[in-house]
Amino acid sequence: MLSRLSRAGIQALSRARPAGPRSISLSLASVLRAATPFAVLRSAAAWLSLRSGWQTLVTSRSNGVGAISSYMIHAGRNFFCSCTNATDGDNNNKLEAKISVTFVDKDGEEKLVKVPIGMSMLEAAHENDIELEGACEGSLACSTCHVIVTDVNYYNKMEDPVDEENDMLDLAFGLTETSRLGCQVIASPELDGIRLALPAATRNFAVDGYVAKPH
Amino acid sequence: MVSGLRILSRVVGKLRPLLVHGPTRGFSASAPEPLHVCVVGSGPAGFYTAEKMLKGHEGAQVDIIDRLPTPFGLVRSGVAPDHPETKIVVNQFSRVAANDRCSFFGNVTLGRDILLSELRKTYHVVVLAYGAESDRSLGIPGEDLKGIHSAREFVWWYNGHPDMYDLSPDFRNTESAVVLGQGNVALDVARILLRCKTELATTDISDYALDALRGSTIRKVYLVGRRGPVQAACTAKELREILGLKNVRVCIKEADLVTSPADEEEIRNSRIQRRVYELLCKAASTHKDNNYKYQKELHFVFFRRPTRFIASENGSKVGAVQLEKTALKVDEVTGKQVAVGTGEFEELKCGLVLKSIGYKSLPVQGLPFDKTRGVVPNLRGRVLSCESETATVETGLYVVGWLKRGPTGIVATNLHCAEETVVLNWNPEIIGVVTIFISHFDTQVASILEDDKKGVLRPPSDSEKHGRLGLLEILEQKNVRFVPFSGWEKIDSKEKMAGQPRNKPREKITTWDGLLEAANV
């Protein structure tokens, strides 16, 4: 049911037309289950940003909400925007300057945040109370902000890590083929919709499998 | 319409917890009962543990004690002066110390000012994070000759540790120094000996070390390892740095770089080792045909192990190291390549030897200790009564950091180590599988928070624990001048002020009296 909603939601959103009454009743159930107040506001922002012709990958959670809110907004012809995205002035430009990033913590819980272009993922995590360590505060002297890019397509869009970053990645826990340091991943439009997973470090402490790290 | 949507948002917000978590979710908790925790040691292991305890338990009251008046352990006394970025983590640790539920007690020595038994009576949880303040020894003849120091002592000396200010290593009697070991600490000491002194002058290196190094005649440093370049224990960043030092020729024998199939296998399995090996190969070829007259030399000596130290003419100082050539053999038990002697010997002349073969922890009265491995026997941080299979768990006693794992790993390793000791989230399915294999021990896996949930830490039969108040009482009775975090802050600002006119981030206070005076205790 949700995937049908997603498709309906995306079609509705990309055509920038209000969704019909039928999809509203379908999405009401998922709204109450899946929506947070913020999700409602975020979807409104997503709809508005699409309206200006910018591609957004919307998660299946917010699609149902997006459908209902886009209808309500259009019907009321009201520009709804009291969320963190915009303050005053040209709201469309402010919204364009942010991308969607989903952080997945070590327990699998997801959090979708908006990151201004030019901000590092480490900063973005701290601004959104995500538990990403940053011992050296972005000076390429540790590996505690290690994140895993879950989709290899996004990983390939990024510039290769420099030697200094690779040196630090050498020491990171739970290193994967698509690992990066959060302080070196800078938000840019082509990274919109990226999912970053925090490594499940506790899994590394196998009874006999612990590999001593150099110091 | 806008207000309508706002009302909807608020309703959804109120309903959501109910829908997601069910009606059993409570809305407010009464004031939590305090859980008194004492962490012994204020290095990365201690502070990460304190941080996770404070985050993980609302009632946790954490006291961190350290035998030094200054906190931060090896971040202050181990990290090299020319690596200031690695020390940035003290900002995070300072925030932990500033927490209402956390207190720092410097100048309090376990075993002298307070006994382990007293701590266990005063606190629900005692976490030992005091690291490794001793050294492995080679156990070869001549080890007590003058001019032979452990890297730990040397590092403490140039980092201004108050226990080491009178080490007085001699840099004027020789042009060659031998460093035994090829890990990052070995590279640190070699780099400090070879680095241009003007570069060191703007770091937080201790003033007497800078003076001594300025008068140094050492221009050749040998990094000696038992095994080959593939097994070198250093990491890429530090290797890259030392290979790029100004005015230093790097000498690596081409023959040493030849790899065996077992070496190739190791390179394939380890990203770190592959990158280190590649850096060494690159350095070897870069410097091979270079005829430029360098002032200083750095030699990587592979496949050599020290067999004895030879005294110089005067008899009491070291004059040379006798080395035995080694070959690699695969150990049947571990599957790893180990060095075995070949019976061929040679001598390497030197006037200074720094042994960088590993740190070792020290035992404390009342604490089970595994002398062979140099760690406290433990299961995932829970202290065990001994190393044998009949061990029982010591209630309320935990270890973290080097005392738990052995002296390897970087600052960040302690982050995950503390996570295991404090938090440790396991799937119930995995616990089932694991207990089959470790059925000798308690079926529950270690975790302070888990133990607290089970009520293990507060059995009704136990008398009340007084935590911080209890500690203060004991310290007062024994007349201990402890240094609170505010005392460290006074030391910190005085050091920073003293460093300013010399263009250093700080001028360290390097004596016990000096530190206690600056802390105003």
Short mmCIF file of N, CA and C in Angstrom, two decimals, chain A residues 115-210:
data_model
loop_
_atom_site.label_atom_id
_atom_site.label_comp_id
_atom_site.label_asym_id
_atom_site.label_seq_id
_atom_site.Cartn_x
_atom_site.Cartn_y
_atom_site.Cartn_z
N VAL A 115 20.17 19.72 4.87
CA VAL A 115 21.53 20.22 5.05
C VAL A 115 21.81 21.32 4.03
N PRO A 116 22.20 22.49 4.49
CA PRO A 116 22.51 23.55 3.53
C PRO A 116 23.72 23.17 2.68
N ILE A 117 23.67 23.57 1.43
CA ILE A 117 24.79 23.26 0.54
C ILE A 117 26.04 23.94 1.07
N GLY A 118 27.15 23.19 1.09
CA GLY A 118 28.40 23.73 1.60
C GLY A 118 28.71 23.29 3.02
N MET A 119 27.71 22.73 3.72
CA MET A 119 27.94 22.27 5.10
C MET A 119 28.45 20.83 5.06
N SER A 120 29.34 20.49 5.98
CA SER A 120 29.83 19.11 6.02
C SER A 120 28.80 18.24 6.74
N MET A 121 28.88 16.96 6.49
CA MET A 121 27.91 16.03 7.10
C MET A 121 28.12 15.96 8.61
N LEU A 122 29.35 16.18 9.05
CA LEU A 122 29.62 16.17 10.49
C LEU A 122 28.89 17.33 11.17
N GLU A 123 29.04 18.52 10.57
CA GLU A 123 28.34 19.69 11.12
C GLU A 123 26.84 19.45 11.11
N ALA A 124 26.35 18.91 9.98
CA ALA A 124 24.91 18.68 9.84
C ALA A 124 24.43 17.71 10.92
N ALA A 125 25.22 16.69 11.19
CA ALA A 125 24.83 15.72 12.22
C ALA A 125 24.73 16.41 13.58
N HIS A 126 25.71 17.23 13.90
CA HIS A 126 25.70 17.91 15.19
C HIS A 126 24.55 18.89 15.30
N GLU A 127 24.23 19.56 14.20
CA GLU A 127 23.12 20.51 14.24
C GLU A 127 21.79 19.81 14.46
N ASN A 128 21.74 18.53 14.10
CA ASN A 128 20.48 17.80 14.21
C ASN A 128 20.51 16.73 15.30
N ASP A 129 21.43 16.91 16.25
CA ASP A 129 21.52 16.00 17.40
C ASP A 129 21.71 14.55 17.02
N ILE A 130 22.41 14.33 15.94
CA ILE A 130 22.72 12.95 15.57
C ILE A 130 24.06 12.60 16.21
N GLU A 131 24.13 11.39 16.79
CA GLU A 131 25.33 11.03 17.54
C GLU A 131 26.48 10.61 16.67
N LEU A 132 27.06 11.59 15.98
CA LEU A 132 28.24 11.31 15.19
C LEU A 132 29.40 12.00 15.89
N GLU A 133 30.38 11.21 16.32
CA GLU A 133 31.51 11.77 17.03
C GLU A 133 32.38 12.60 16.10
N GLY A 134 33.08 13.55 16.69
CA GLY A 134 34.00 14.35 15.89
C GLY A 134 35.16 14.78 16.76
N ALA A 135 35.95 13.80 17.18
CA ALA A 135 36.99 14.06 18.18
C ALA A 135 37.94 15.19 17.77
N CYS A 136 38.38 15.20 16.50
CA CYS A 136 39.36 16.21 16.10
C CYS A 136 38.68 17.42 15.46
N GLU A 137 37.37 17.46 15.54
CA GLU A 137 36.59 18.60 15.03
C GLU A 137 36.91 18.94 13.59
N GLY A 138 37.05 17.92 12.77
CA GLY A 138 37.20 18.14 11.32
C GLY A 138 38.60 18.42 10.84
N SER A 139 39.64 18.08 11.63
CA SER A 139 41.00 18.37 11.16
C SER A 139 41.71 17.19 10.50
N LEU A 140 40.96 16.16 10.12
CA LEU A 140 41.57 14.99 9.48
C LEU A 140 42.63 14.34 10.38
N ALA A 141 42.32 14.30 11.68
CA ALA A 141 43.28 13.67 12.61
C ALA A 141 42.64 12.52 13.38
N CYS A 142 41.45 12.08 12.95
CA CYS A 142 40.84 10.94 13.61
C CYS A 142 39.87 10.28 12.63
N SER A 143 39.19 9.25 13.07
CA SER A 143 38.24 8.58 12.17
C SER A 143 36.88 8.45 12.82
N THR A 144 36.63 9.28 13.85
CA THR A 144 35.40 9.08 14.60
C THR A 144 34.15 9.55 13.87
N CYS A 145 34.28 10.34 12.80
CA CYS A 145 33.09 10.79 12.08
C CYS A 145 32.84 9.89 10.86
N HIS A 146 33.37 8.70 10.91
CA HIS A 146 33.21 7.73 9.83
C HIS A 146 31.73 7.46 9.53
N VAL A 147 31.34 7.61 8.27
CA VAL A 147 29.97 7.28 7.84
C VAL A 147 30.05 6.36 6.62
N ILE A 148 29.01 5.56 6.46
CA ILE A 148 28.97 4.63 5.33
C ILE A 148 27.90 5.12 4.35
N VAL A 149 28.30 5.35 3.10
CA VAL A 149 27.35 5.79 2.09
C VAL A 149 26.62 4.54 1.60
N THR A 150 25.33 4.44 1.93
CA THR A 150 24.64 3.17 1.67
C THR A 150 24.43 2.88 0.19
N ASP A 151 24.36 3.92 -0.64
CA ASP A 151 24.13 3.71 -2.07
C ASP A 151 25.40 4.04 -2.83
N VAL A 152 25.96 3.03 -3.53
CA VAL A 152 27.25 3.22 -4.20
C VAL A 152 27.18 4.30 -5.28
N ASN A 153 25.97 4.55 -5.83
CA ASN A 153 25.86 5.60 -6.85
C ASN A 153 26.20 6.96 -6.27
N TYR A 154 25.75 7.18 -5.03
CA TYR A 154 26.09 8.45 -4.39
C TYR A 154 27.58 8.51 -4.09
N TYR A 155 28.13 7.38 -3.65
CA TYR A 155 29.55 7.34 -3.34
C TYR A 155 30.38 7.73 -4.57
N ASN A 156 29.96 7.21 -5.73
CA ASN A 156 30.71 7.50 -6.95
C ASN A 156 30.58 8.93 -7.42
N LYS A 157 29.53 9.60 -6.96
CA LYS A 157 29.35 11.00 -7.37
C LYS A 157 30.37 11.90 -6.69
N MET A 158 30.89 11.41 -5.56
CA MET A 158 31.80 12.26 -4.78
C MET A 158 33.22 12.16 -5.33
N GLU A 159 34.01 13.19 -5.06
CA GLU A 159 35.43 13.16 -5.40
C GLU A 159 36.10 12.06 -4.57
N ASP A 160 37.12 11.43 -5.13
CA ASP A 160 37.85 10.42 -4.35
C ASP A 160 38.45 11.05 -3.11
N PRO A 161 38.54 10.27 -2.02
CA PRO A 161 39.18 10.84 -0.83
C PRO A 161 40.66 11.12 -1.10
N VAL A 162 41.19 12.21 -0.50
CA VAL A 162 42.62 12.49 -0.64
C VAL A 162 43.38 11.53 0.26
N ASP A 163 44.72 11.51 0.08
CA ASP A 163 45.57 10.62 0.88
C ASP A 163 45.31 10.77 2.38
N GLU A 164 45.21 12.02 2.83
CA GLU A 164 45.05 12.26 4.26
C GLU A 164 43.75 11.64 4.78
N GLU A 165 42.68 11.71 3.97
CA GLU A 165 41.43 11.11 4.42
C GLU A 165 41.55 9.59 4.41
N ASN A 166 42.18 9.05 3.37
CA ASN A 166 42.37 7.59 3.31
C ASN A 166 43.19 7.09 4.48
N ASP A 167 44.19 7.89 4.89
CA ASP A 167 45.02 7.52 6.04
C ASP A 167 44.15 7.35 7.28
N MET A 168 43.19 8.25 7.46
CA MET A 168 42.32 8.17 8.63
C MET A 168 41.31 7.04 8.47
N LEU A 169 40.81 6.84 7.25
CA LEU A 169 39.84 5.76 7.01
C LEU A 169 40.45 4.39 7.30
N ASP A 170 41.78 4.29 7.08
CA ASP A 170 42.49 3.04 7.40
C ASP A 170 42.14 2.55 8.79
N LEU A 171 41.96 3.51 9.72
CA LEU A 171 41.81 3.16 11.14
C LEU A 171 40.35 3.11 11.58
N ALA A 172 39.43 3.35 10.64
CA ALA A 172 38.03 3.45 11.05
C ALA A 172 37.43 2.08 11.36
N PHE A 173 36.54 2.05 12.34
CA PHE A 173 35.83 0.83 12.67
C PHE A 173 34.79 0.52 11.62
N GLY A 174 34.68 -0.76 11.29
CA GLY A 174 33.62 -1.18 10.36
C GLY A 174 33.78 -0.55 8.99
N LEU A 175 35.04 -0.44 8.54
CA LEU A 175 35.30 0.19 7.24
C LEU A 175 34.68 -0.61 6.11
N THR A 176 34.07 0.10 5.14
CA THR A 176 33.46 -0.57 3.98
C THR A 176 34.01 0.06 2.71
N GLU A 177 33.58 -0.49 1.57
CA GLU A 177 34.02 0.04 0.27
C GLU A 177 33.47 1.44 0.03
N THR A 178 32.38 1.77 0.70
CA THR A 178 31.78 3.10 0.46
C THR A 178 31.84 3.96 1.72
N SER A 179 32.91 3.81 2.47
CA SER A 179 33.06 4.61 3.69
C SER A 179 33.70 5.95 3.38
N ARG A 180 33.27 6.96 4.13
CA ARG A 180 33.89 8.27 4.03
C ARG A 180 33.93 8.88 5.42
N LEU A 181 34.73 9.95 5.57
CA LEU A 181 34.71 10.72 6.82
C LEU A 181 33.64 11.80 6.67
N GLY A 182 32.76 11.87 7.68
CA GLY A 182 31.67 12.82 7.60
C GLY A 182 32.11 14.27 7.47
N CYS A 183 33.28 14.58 8.01
CA CYS A 183 33.75 15.98 7.93
C CYS A 183 34.25 16.33 6.54
N GLN A 184 34.45 15.34 5.69
CA GLN A 184 34.96 15.60 4.34
C GLN A 184 33.86 15.50 3.28
N VAL A 185 32.67 15.09 3.67
CA VAL A 185 31.57 15.02 2.70
C VAL A 185 30.80 16.32 2.81
N ILE A 186 30.85 17.10 1.76
CA ILE A 186 30.21 18.43 1.78
C ILE A 186 28.93 18.36 0.97
N ALA A 187 27.86 18.92 1.52
CA ALA A 187 26.56 18.89 0.84
C ALA A 187 26.62 19.64 -0.48
N SER A 188 26.18 18.95 -1.54
CA SER A 188 26.08 19.59 -2.86
C SER A 188 24.81 19.05 -3.52
N PRO A 189 24.28 19.73 -4.54
CA PRO A 189 23.00 19.32 -5.11
C PRO A 189 22.96 17.86 -5.57
N GLU A 190 24.08 17.35 -6.13
CA GLU A 190 24.00 15.97 -6.63
C GLU A 190 23.95 14.93 -5.52
N LEU A 191 24.18 15.36 -4.26
CA LEU A 191 24.11 14.41 -3.16
C LEU A 191 22.74 14.41 -2.50
N ASP A 192 21.78 15.12 -3.08
CA ASP A 192 20.46 15.18 -2.48
C ASP A 192 19.85 13.79 -2.37
N GLY A 193 19.34 13.48 -1.20
CA GLY A 193 18.72 12.18 -0.99
C GLY A 193 19.69 11.12 -0.49
N ILE A 194 20.90 11.50 -0.22
CA ILE A 194 21.92 10.53 0.20
C ILE A 194 21.57 9.94 1.56
N ARG A 195 21.91 8.66 1.76
CA ARG A 195 21.70 8.00 3.05
C ARG A 195 23.06 7.65 3.62
N LEU A 196 23.29 8.09 4.85
CA LEU A 196 24.57 7.82 5.50
C LEU A 196 24.33 6.99 6.75
N ALA A 197 24.99 5.84 6.81
CA ALA A 197 24.82 4.97 7.97
C ALA A 197 26.00 5.11 8.91
N LEU A 198 25.69 5.15 10.20
CA LEU A 198 26.75 5.16 11.21
C LEU A 198 27.15 3.71 11.44
N PRO A 199 28.46 3.46 11.52
CA PRO A 199 28.88 2.06 11.65
C PRO A 199 28.45 1.47 12.99
N ALA A 200 28.06 0.17 12.95
CA ALA A 200 27.67 -0.52 14.18
C ALA A 200 28.92 -1.04 14.83
N ALA A 201 29.58 -0.19 15.60
CA ALA A 201 30.91 -0.50 16.12
C ALA A 201 30.91 -1.67 17.07
N THR A 202 29.85 -1.82 17.87
CA THR A 202 29.88 -2.86 18.89
C THR A 202 30.00 -4.25 18.28
N ARG A 203 29.59 -4.40 17.02
CA ARG A 203 29.68 -5.69 16.37
C ARG A 203 31.11 -6.14 16.15
N ASN A 204 32.06 -5.22 16.24
CA ASN A 204 33.44 -5.58 15.94
C ASN A 204 34.10 -6.34 17.06
N PHE A 205 33.49 -6.32 18.25
CA PHE A 205 34.17 -6.94 19.39
C PHE A 205 33.81 -8.42 19.50
N ALA A 206 34.17 -9.15 18.47
CA ALA A 206 33.97 -10.60 18.51
C ALA A 206 34.87 -11.19 19.58
N VAL A 207 34.47 -12.28 20.19
CA VAL A 207 35.23 -12.84 21.31
C VAL A 207 36.68 -13.10 20.93
N ASP A 208 36.91 -13.71 19.75
CA ASP A 208 38.29 -13.98 19.39
C ASP A 208 38.75 -13.18 18.19
N GLY A 209 37.84 -12.45 17.60
CA GLY A 209 38.19 -11.85 16.31
C GLY A 209 38.71 -10.45 16.40
N TYR A 210 38.95 -9.94 17.63
CA TYR A 210 39.35 -8.54 17.72
C TYR A 210 40.77 -8.36 17.18
#
